[in-house]
Amino acid sequence: MKAKEIRDLIDFISNSGLDEVNIETEEFKISVKKNSPVINTVVEAANTAIPAVPQATEVPVAVSTPPQAKVETSNHIEIKSPMIGTFYNTPSPDAEAFVNIGDSVKVGQTVCIIEAMKLFNEIESEYSGKIVKILVENASPVEFDQPLFLIDPS
Amino acid sequence: MHKLFKHTVFVGRKAFFLPSCHSTNEVASELLSKKEQTNGMVIYTDYQTKGKGQRGNTWESDRSKNIMISMVLETSFVEPTDFFNLTIVASLAIQELLSEYLKDTVKIKWPNDLMYENKKIGGILIENYIRNNVIEWCIVGVGLNINQENFMEKRAISLANICGQQFDREELTGLLLQKVEAKYYQLKRGGVKQLWDAYLARLYWKDEIHVFQSRGQFFNGRIVGVAPTGKLKIELDEGELYFDFKELVFVR
């Protein structure tokens, strides 16, 4: 992995709302922790050959939800991504968002689309409540179990 | 095309024919939002004013020439992370349908285009409805080029182009429903491994060296498999890499 790619990866992780990310492939192992005084990255170059198309490897990402966020939002429920894919907050590129901050949602209401390998998944809310926070930018990649929305169920 | 499709257990037993509509997938999803869906319900049309391809793309088709159909399937036995099983079910059903007319010359271009040589004869658009961490409903939209002879798009081809004759669309549609139903049951009854094996055996460009493009770079590679996440596994000089649909172009 090149230095720039590592930097991009760290930027991506720090913008993702995740607290800790561990990625391990045959070529490298990287561990990024947020909210700690130092960012530790360990790169183990088992194989120095850089693939023609880096970053395309399928990397298992261990995701732990931020404990800090949980304290702040103890009354709020997270809607999480049921799969790896791309998050869309509109039904089509020129349409209005499914939900905005402050909107009330009902059980079964579509809150977003996760696109994966050309297949579109409409995600329905399991809860009723008010959207407090949208944690992911439109058209950005999401991991399995990544929190997408915060809902105030009261 | 108004007759009932009678050779299936549930797929197509409830069918809506619309002479024209914006998109059969849209009509299906509107019925779902009104909770008016039944397992196996189909919506088909002779003309789509706003046929849907991938997000933002359109699917074009002359009036009364082709097959445009959406099938609504109850799929709550499928977990969201296993979504690619549904891509496989739909792709294989259509590949088998076309194979009845074209033997085994039709390949599946990952993830779900139907190819005759280097031209596209059919496409699939799947939309799932996920709730409580299961795929409750799956809309399988299928566009198949049957009797259309001329295409604006150079890389499109129809069954009529290949065989030099016109086909009975109703008969083909009825057969399509049977194929989809058979694959659906195969998935539901635990035939995942057989479905994956059959899918991989029919994959376009599989085990051949071709040129691909990703993130602005061109490279030679060989398709060797598909990950459980649906990513395409390509073998390069440097080793095997997995590609997301958005980051890969099939060049030549």
Short mmCIF file of C-alpha atoms in Angstrom, two decimals:
data_model
loop_
_atom_site.label_atom_id
_atom_site.label_comp_id
_atom_site.label_asym_id
_atom_site.label_seq_id
_atom_site.Cartn_x
_atom_site.Cartn_y
_atom_site.Cartn_z
CA MET A 1 0.00 0.00 0.00
CA LYS A 2 1.24 3.43 -0.87
CA ALA A 3 1.49 6.20 1.71
CA LYS A 4 -1.23 8.18 -0.05
CA GLU A 5 -3.58 5.24 -0.03
CA ILE A 6 -3.04 4.80 3.68
CA ARG A 7 -3.74 8.50 4.20
CA ASP A 8 -6.91 8.27 2.09
CA LEU A 9 -8.00 5.25 4.04
CA ILE A 10 -7.47 7.02 7.36
CA ASP A 11 -9.37 10.06 6.07
CA PHE A 12 -12.19 7.82 4.98
CA ILE A 13 -12.31 6.06 8.34
CA SER A 14 -12.20 9.29 10.30
CA ASN A 15 -15.11 10.65 8.26
CA SER A 16 -17.08 7.44 8.54
CA GLY A 17 -18.21 7.80 12.13
CA LEU A 18 -16.51 4.55 13.07
CA ASP A 19 -14.36 4.47 16.16
CA GLU A 20 -12.04 1.64 15.36
CA VAL A 21 -11.28 -0.16 12.14
CA ASN A 22 -9.04 -3.16 11.64
CA ILE A 23 -8.25 -4.33 8.15
CA GLU A 24 -6.14 -7.35 7.45
CA THR A 25 -5.19 -8.80 4.09
CA GLU A 26 -2.35 -10.96 2.91
CA GLU A 27 -0.31 -7.87 2.12
CA PHE A 28 -0.98 -5.68 5.07
CA LYS A 29 -2.64 -5.20 8.40
CA ILE A 30 -3.93 -1.84 9.41
CA SER A 31 -5.56 -0.77 12.63
CA VAL A 32 -7.04 2.69 13.03
CA LYS A 33 -8.50 3.97 16.28
CA LYS A 34 -10.22 7.31 16.64
CA ASN A 35 -10.38 9.43 19.77
CA SER A 36 -7.09 8.04 20.96
CA PRO A 37 -4.10 10.39 21.31
CA VAL A 38 -2.11 8.63 18.60
CA ILE A 39 -3.26 6.99 15.42
CA ASN A 40 -1.51 3.68 15.14
CA THR A 41 -1.06 2.16 11.77
CA VAL A 42 0.80 -1.07 11.39
CA VAL A 43 1.68 -2.02 7.89
CA GLU A 44 3.17 -5.44 7.48
CA ALA A 45 4.51 -5.79 4.02
CA ALA A 46 4.39 -9.53 3.63
CA ASN A 47 4.39 -9.07 -0.09
CA THR A 48 5.76 -5.82 -1.44
CA ALA A 49 4.33 -6.30 -4.92
CA ILE A 50 1.68 -3.66 -5.37
CA PRO A 51 -1.31 -4.90 -7.37
CA ALA A 52 -2.09 -3.09 -10.60
CA VAL A 53 -5.36 -1.95 -9.11
CA PRO A 54 -4.91 -1.35 -5.43
CA GLN A 55 -7.75 -0.98 -2.97
CA ALA A 56 -9.92 -3.36 -4.89
CA THR A 57 -9.13 -6.30 -2.66
CA GLU A 58 -11.95 -7.56 -0.58
CA VAL A 59 -11.00 -6.69 2.96
CA PRO A 60 -12.83 -7.89 5.99
CA VAL A 61 -13.44 -4.85 8.14
CA ALA A 62 -14.02 -5.32 11.82
CA VAL A 63 -16.40 -2.62 12.86
CA SER A 64 -17.09 -1.65 16.42
CA THR A 65 -19.70 0.99 17.06
CA PRO A 66 -18.43 4.07 18.86
CA PRO A 67 -19.03 3.68 22.59
CA GLN A 68 -19.01 7.47 22.95
CA ALA A 69 -21.91 7.85 20.52
CA LYS A 70 -23.89 5.37 22.57
CA VAL A 71 -23.54 7.40 25.75
CA GLU A 72 -24.63 10.59 24.02
CA THR A 73 -27.61 9.02 22.37
CA SER A 74 -28.74 6.45 24.88
CA ASN A 75 -32.39 7.18 24.09
CA HIS A 76 -31.87 6.93 20.37
CA ILE A 77 -32.03 3.84 18.20
CA GLU A 78 -29.69 3.19 15.31
CA ILE A 79 -30.86 1.93 11.94
CA LYS A 80 -27.95 -0.11 10.67
CA SER A 81 -26.96 -1.23 7.21
CA PRO A 82 -27.95 -4.86 6.64
CA MET A 83 -25.27 -5.30 3.99
CA ILE A 84 -22.16 -3.91 2.29
CA GLY A 85 -23.05 -1.48 -0.47
CA THR A 86 -23.65 2.11 -1.48
CA PHE A 87 -26.03 4.28 0.50
CA TYR A 88 -28.60 6.40 -1.36
CA ASN A 89 -31.05 8.68 0.39
CA THR A 90 -33.22 9.21 -2.71
CA PRO A 91 -35.26 6.76 -4.80
CA SER A 92 -33.64 8.08 -8.00
CA PRO A 93 -30.87 10.60 -8.64
CA ASP A 94 -33.20 13.57 -9.17
CA ALA A 95 -35.82 12.70 -6.58
CA GLU A 96 -36.34 14.05 -3.09
CA ALA A 97 -34.84 12.32 -0.07
CA PHE A 98 -36.77 9.46 1.52
CA VAL A 99 -36.32 11.10 4.92
CA ASN A 100 -34.78 14.26 6.33
CA ILE A 101 -33.67 15.19 9.83
CA GLY A 102 -36.73 15.94 11.94
CA ASP A 103 -39.05 13.75 9.86
CA SER A 104 -41.25 11.23 11.59
CA VAL A 105 -40.98 7.68 10.30
CA LYS A 106 -43.26 4.73 10.76
CA VAL A 107 -42.45 1.04 10.94
CA GLY A 108 -42.09 -0.25 7.40
CA GLN A 109 -41.35 3.12 5.86
CA THR A 110 -38.46 3.16 3.39
CA VAL A 111 -35.60 5.25 4.73
CA CYS A 112 -32.88 4.63 2.14
CA ILE A 113 -31.56 2.39 -0.62
CA ILE A 114 -28.43 0.30 -0.32
CA GLU A 115 -27.15 -0.69 -3.74
CA ALA A 116 -24.96 -3.76 -3.98
CA MET A 117 -23.69 -5.27 -7.22
CA LYS A 118 -26.41 -3.62 -9.32
CA LEU A 119 -29.14 -4.82 -6.99
CA PHE A 120 -31.21 -2.23 -5.14
CA ASN A 121 -32.33 -2.77 -1.58
CA GLU A 122 -34.96 -0.53 -0.09
CA ILE A 123 -34.37 -0.47 3.65
CA GLU A 124 -37.51 -0.17 5.73
CA SER A 125 -37.47 1.18 9.25
CA GLU A 126 -38.04 -1.33 12.03
CA TYR A 127 -39.00 1.49 14.37
CA SER A 128 -41.31 4.45 14.58
CA GLY A 129 -39.90 7.76 15.67
CA LYS A 130 -38.19 10.92 14.59
CA ILE A 131 -35.01 11.04 12.51
CA VAL A 132 -32.41 12.72 14.71
CA LYS A 133 -29.33 12.22 12.60
CA ILE A 134 -28.34 10.89 9.19
CA LEU A 135 -24.93 9.36 9.71
CA VAL A 136 -23.94 8.67 6.09
CA GLU A 137 -23.53 10.92 3.06
CA ASN A 138 -25.56 10.20 -0.06
CA ALA A 139 -23.82 7.86 -2.53
CA SER A 140 -21.12 6.80 -0.10
CA PRO A 141 -20.04 3.22 0.64
CA VAL A 142 -21.32 1.53 3.77
CA GLU A 143 -20.24 -1.57 5.62
CA PHE A 144 -22.37 -4.34 7.09
CA ASP A 145 -23.88 -3.20 10.40
CA GLN A 146 -22.75 0.41 9.96
CA PRO A 147 -25.19 2.82 11.66
CA LEU A 148 -27.09 4.85 9.05
CA PHE A 149 -29.67 6.81 11.02
CA LEU A 150 -30.38 7.76 14.59
CA ILE A 151 -34.03 7.62 15.53
CA ASP A 152 -35.69 9.09 18.59
CA PRO A 153 -38.44 6.58 19.32
CA SER A 154 -40.30 8.76 21.84
CA MET B 1 -50.96 -11.37 -24.26
CA HIS B 2 -53.89 -11.66 -21.90
CA LYS B 3 -54.09 -15.35 -21.20
CA LEU B 4 -53.27 -16.69 -17.79
CA PHE B 5 -50.02 -18.46 -17.26
CA LYS B 6 -51.10 -21.88 -16.13
CA HIS B 7 -48.02 -24.00 -15.93
CA THR B 8 -46.73 -22.74 -12.63
CA VAL B 9 -47.69 -23.18 -8.99
CA PHE B 10 -47.61 -19.53 -8.02
CA VAL B 11 -45.43 -17.37 -10.29
CA GLY B 12 -47.73 -15.53 -12.68
CA ARG B 13 -50.97 -16.94 -11.31
CA LYS B 14 -51.87 -13.36 -10.60
CA ALA B 15 -50.86 -11.25 -13.58
CA PHE B 16 -51.44 -7.66 -14.59
CA PHE B 17 -50.98 -6.73 -18.21
CA LEU B 18 -50.59 -3.04 -18.94
CA PRO B 19 -50.55 -1.99 -22.63
CA SER B 20 -48.10 0.67 -21.55
CA CYS B 21 -46.66 1.86 -18.27
CA HIS B 22 -43.73 3.88 -16.99
CA SER B 23 -41.85 0.86 -15.66
CA THR B 24 -43.10 -2.54 -14.53
CA ASN B 25 -40.76 -2.45 -11.52
CA GLU B 26 -42.27 0.89 -10.54
CA VAL B 27 -45.80 -0.49 -10.80
CA ALA B 28 -44.77 -3.50 -8.71
CA SER B 29 -43.19 -1.31 -6.05
CA GLU B 30 -46.30 0.91 -5.92
CA LEU B 31 -48.41 -2.20 -5.29
CA LEU B 32 -45.97 -3.21 -2.57
CA SER B 33 -46.20 0.17 -0.90
CA LYS B 34 -49.98 -0.27 -0.83
CA LYS B 35 -49.52 -3.79 0.58
CA GLU B 36 -51.35 -5.23 -2.42
CA GLN B 37 -48.67 -7.72 -3.38
CA THR B 38 -48.98 -11.49 -3.49
CA ASN B 39 -46.20 -14.00 -3.87
CA GLY B 40 -45.60 -14.64 -7.56
CA MET B 41 -47.61 -11.67 -8.79
CA VAL B 42 -46.38 -10.40 -12.15
CA ILE B 43 -46.75 -7.15 -14.03
CA TYR B 44 -45.95 -7.08 -17.71
CA THR B 45 -46.28 -4.57 -20.46
CA ASP B 46 -45.93 -3.95 -24.17
CA TYR B 47 -44.35 -0.57 -23.77
CA GLN B 48 -42.44 1.23 -21.06
CA THR B 49 -42.30 5.00 -21.13
CA LYS B 50 -39.59 5.12 -18.50
CA GLY B 51 -38.04 1.67 -18.39
CA LYS B 52 -35.55 1.34 -15.62
CA GLY B 53 -32.05 0.06 -15.94
CA GLN B 54 -29.48 0.66 -13.28
CA ARG B 55 -29.91 3.71 -11.12
CA GLY B 56 -30.65 6.57 -13.51
CA ASN B 57 -30.20 4.44 -16.64
CA THR B 58 -33.09 3.55 -18.90
CA TRP B 59 -34.12 0.43 -20.75
CA GLU B 60 -35.40 1.02 -24.29
CA SER B 61 -37.66 -1.24 -26.24
CA ASP B 62 -39.98 -0.93 -29.26
CA ARG B 63 -43.70 -1.34 -28.70
CA SER B 64 -45.10 -4.90 -28.66
CA LYS B 65 -41.83 -6.53 -29.64
CA ASN B 66 -40.16 -7.68 -26.48
CA ILE B 67 -40.74 -8.98 -23.00
CA MET B 68 -40.80 -6.57 -20.11
CA ILE B 69 -41.98 -8.14 -16.93
CA SER B 70 -41.61 -7.77 -13.19
CA MET B 71 -42.14 -10.65 -10.83
CA VAL B 72 -42.83 -10.17 -7.13
CA LEU B 73 -41.39 -12.89 -4.92
CA GLU B 74 -41.70 -13.47 -1.20
CA THR B 75 -38.11 -14.01 -0.09
CA SER B 76 -38.08 -13.66 3.69
CA PHE B 77 -35.98 -16.84 3.86
CA VAL B 78 -33.11 -14.83 2.33
CA GLU B 79 -30.87 -12.74 4.58
CA PRO B 80 -29.67 -9.41 3.21
CA THR B 81 -26.04 -10.55 3.14
CA ASP B 82 -27.08 -13.43 0.85
CA PHE B 83 -28.66 -11.08 -1.68
CA PHE B 84 -26.49 -12.38 -4.51
CA ASN B 85 -28.44 -15.66 -4.40
CA LEU B 86 -31.34 -13.71 -5.89
CA THR B 87 -29.17 -12.34 -8.68
CA ILE B 88 -28.17 -15.93 -9.42
CA VAL B 89 -31.76 -17.23 -9.37
CA ALA B 90 -32.90 -14.57 -11.85
CA SER B 91 -29.86 -14.82 -14.15
CA LEU B 92 -29.98 -18.59 -14.34
CA ALA B 93 -33.72 -18.68 -14.99
CA ILE B 94 -33.32 -16.41 -18.00
CA GLN B 95 -30.19 -18.10 -19.21
CA GLU B 96 -32.07 -21.40 -19.18
CA LEU B 97 -35.04 -19.88 -20.96
CA LEU B 98 -32.85 -18.55 -23.76
CA SER B 99 -30.93 -21.82 -23.88
CA GLU B 100 -34.15 -23.52 -24.98
CA TYR B 101 -33.82 -21.56 -28.22
CA LEU B 102 -30.10 -20.92 -28.44
CA LYS B 103 -28.60 -23.99 -26.81
CA ASP B 104 -25.87 -23.02 -24.37
CA THR B 105 -24.55 -20.05 -26.31
CA VAL B 106 -26.02 -17.51 -23.91
CA LYS B 107 -23.72 -16.38 -21.13
CA ILE B 108 -24.29 -14.35 -18.00
CA LYS B 109 -22.22 -11.22 -17.86
CA TRP B 110 -21.56 -10.59 -14.20
CA PRO B 111 -23.62 -9.74 -12.34
CA ASN B 112 -26.79 -10.20 -14.39
CA ASP B 113 -26.74 -9.30 -18.09
CA LEU B 114 -27.58 -11.93 -20.68
CA MET B 115 -25.12 -12.03 -23.55
CA TYR B 116 -25.16 -13.65 -26.94
CA GLU B 117 -21.58 -13.50 -28.19
CA ASN B 118 -20.66 -9.88 -27.41
CA LYS B 119 -24.16 -8.47 -27.49
CA LYS B 120 -26.76 -7.99 -24.84
CA ILE B 121 -30.02 -9.88 -25.33
CA GLY B 122 -31.47 -9.32 -21.88
CA GLY B 123 -31.11 -7.49 -18.62
CA ILE B 124 -32.34 -7.80 -15.07
CA LEU B 125 -33.14 -5.19 -12.46
CA ILE B 126 -33.70 -6.50 -8.97
CA GLU B 127 -35.19 -4.40 -6.20
CA ASN B 128 -35.47 -5.82 -2.71
CA TYR B 129 -37.44 -4.71 0.30
CA ILE B 130 -35.55 -5.29 3.51
CA ARG B 131 -37.09 -5.23 6.94
CA ASN B 132 -36.17 -6.85 10.24
CA ASN B 133 -32.97 -8.02 8.63
CA VAL B 134 -34.57 -10.21 5.98
CA ILE B 135 -35.34 -9.59 2.33
CA GLU B 136 -39.11 -9.66 2.68
CA TRP B 137 -39.93 -9.07 -0.96
CA CYS B 138 -37.93 -9.18 -4.14
CA ILE B 139 -38.99 -7.58 -7.41
CA VAL B 140 -37.26 -9.21 -10.36
CA GLY B 141 -37.57 -7.00 -13.42
CA VAL B 142 -36.62 -8.61 -16.71
CA GLY B 143 -36.16 -7.05 -20.12
CA LEU B 144 -35.64 -9.49 -22.98
CA ASN B 145 -35.12 -8.57 -26.63
CA ILE B 146 -37.35 -10.92 -28.58
CA ASN B 147 -38.82 -9.69 -31.87
CA GLN B 148 -37.25 -6.26 -32.24
CA GLU B 149 -35.05 -6.18 -35.35
CA ASN B 150 -33.32 -2.83 -35.18
CA PHE B 151 -31.57 -1.30 -32.21
CA MET B 152 -30.17 2.16 -31.67
CA GLU B 153 -27.67 0.57 -29.35
CA LYS B 154 -25.04 -1.32 -31.33
CA ARG B 155 -24.36 -3.83 -28.61
CA ALA B 156 -27.94 -5.08 -28.38
CA ILE B 157 -29.37 -8.12 -30.10
CA SER B 158 -32.70 -9.96 -30.14
CA LEU B 159 -33.77 -13.56 -30.39
CA ALA B 160 -35.26 -12.70 -33.80
CA ASN B 161 -31.92 -11.24 -34.95
CA ILE B 162 -30.18 -14.48 -34.06
CA CYS B 163 -32.76 -16.99 -35.31
CA GLY B 164 -34.22 -15.08 -38.25
CA GLN B 165 -37.81 -15.59 -37.18
CA GLN B 166 -40.46 -14.06 -34.91
CA PHE B 167 -41.42 -15.64 -31.62
CA ASP B 168 -44.62 -16.00 -29.61
CA ARG B 169 -43.96 -13.72 -26.65
CA GLU B 170 -46.72 -15.22 -24.56
CA GLU B 171 -45.25 -18.68 -24.87
CA LEU B 172 -41.82 -17.35 -23.94
CA THR B 173 -43.23 -15.43 -20.99
CA GLY B 174 -45.01 -18.53 -19.72
CA LEU B 175 -41.79 -20.48 -19.95
CA LEU B 176 -39.89 -17.70 -18.21
CA LEU B 177 -42.29 -17.90 -15.25
CA GLN B 178 -41.71 -21.65 -15.00
CA LYS B 179 -37.94 -21.17 -15.03
CA VAL B 180 -38.08 -18.49 -12.35
CA GLU B 181 -40.34 -20.62 -10.20
CA ALA B 182 -38.05 -23.65 -10.52
CA LYS B 183 -34.98 -21.63 -9.50
CA TYR B 184 -36.89 -20.00 -6.63
CA TYR B 185 -37.81 -23.42 -5.25
CA GLN B 186 -34.25 -24.62 -5.73
CA LEU B 187 -33.00 -21.72 -3.59
CA LYS B 188 -35.71 -22.17 -0.99
CA ARG B 189 -34.98 -25.88 -0.68
CA GLY B 190 -31.30 -25.44 0.01
CA GLY B 191 -29.84 -25.75 -3.49
CA VAL B 192 -27.53 -22.77 -3.04
CA LYS B 193 -24.33 -24.61 -3.94
CA GLN B 194 -25.82 -26.04 -7.16
CA LEU B 195 -27.12 -22.59 -8.12
CA TRP B 196 -23.71 -20.99 -7.60
CA ASP B 197 -21.97 -23.77 -9.56
CA ALA B 198 -24.41 -23.40 -12.45
CA TYR B 199 -24.03 -19.61 -12.40
CA LEU B 200 -20.23 -19.77 -12.46
CA ALA B 201 -20.30 -22.35 -15.27
CA ARG B 202 -22.31 -19.92 -17.44
CA LEU B 203 -20.32 -16.80 -16.68
CA TYR B 204 -19.29 -14.62 -19.63
CA TRP B 205 -15.49 -14.39 -20.08
CA LYS B 206 -14.92 -16.94 -17.31
CA ASP B 207 -11.40 -18.40 -17.35
CA GLU B 208 -10.44 -16.37 -20.41
CA ILE B 209 -7.88 -13.59 -20.46
CA HIS B 210 -9.48 -10.22 -21.22
CA VAL B 211 -8.85 -6.53 -20.78
CA PHE B 212 -10.59 -4.77 -17.91
CA GLN B 213 -10.51 -1.26 -16.61
CA SER B 214 -10.71 -0.10 -13.05
CA ARG B 215 -10.03 3.31 -11.53
CA GLY B 216 -8.60 4.55 -14.80
CA GLN B 217 -6.17 1.68 -15.24
CA PHE B 218 -6.31 -0.99 -17.92
CA PHE B 219 -5.12 -4.48 -17.16
CA ASN B 220 -5.32 -8.09 -18.33
CA GLY B 221 -7.09 -10.54 -16.13
CA ARG B 222 -9.08 -13.70 -15.95
CA ILE B 223 -12.43 -14.06 -14.20
CA VAL B 224 -12.07 -16.94 -11.78
CA GLY B 225 -15.04 -16.62 -9.45
CA VAL B 226 -17.51 -14.56 -7.47
CA ALA B 227 -17.28 -13.87 -3.73
CA PRO B 228 -20.28 -14.49 -1.44
CA THR B 229 -20.65 -10.69 -1.36
CA GLY B 230 -21.17 -10.74 -5.13
CA LYS B 231 -17.81 -9.18 -5.92
CA LEU B 232 -16.10 -10.47 -9.04
CA LYS B 233 -12.84 -12.32 -8.49
CA ILE B 234 -10.25 -11.67 -11.18
CA GLU B 235 -6.84 -13.23 -11.40
CA LEU B 236 -4.10 -10.81 -12.39
CA ASP B 237 -0.35 -11.27 -12.71
CA GLU B 238 -0.01 -10.01 -9.14
CA GLY B 239 -2.66 -12.25 -7.66
CA GLU B 240 -6.41 -12.33 -7.24
CA LEU B 241 -8.46 -9.22 -6.66
CA TYR B 242 -12.15 -8.65 -5.95
CA PHE B 243 -14.09 -5.97 -7.76
CA ASP B 244 -17.26 -4.12 -6.99
CA PHE B 245 -19.70 -3.60 -9.86
CA LYS B 246 -19.07 0.14 -9.91
CA GLU B 247 -15.31 -0.07 -10.15
CA LEU B 248 -14.96 -2.45 -13.08
CA VAL B 249 -15.39 -2.10 -16.83
CA PHE B 250 -15.24 -5.05 -19.22
CA VAL B 251 -13.12 -3.68 -22.08
CA ARG B 252 -12.41 -6.43 -24.61
#
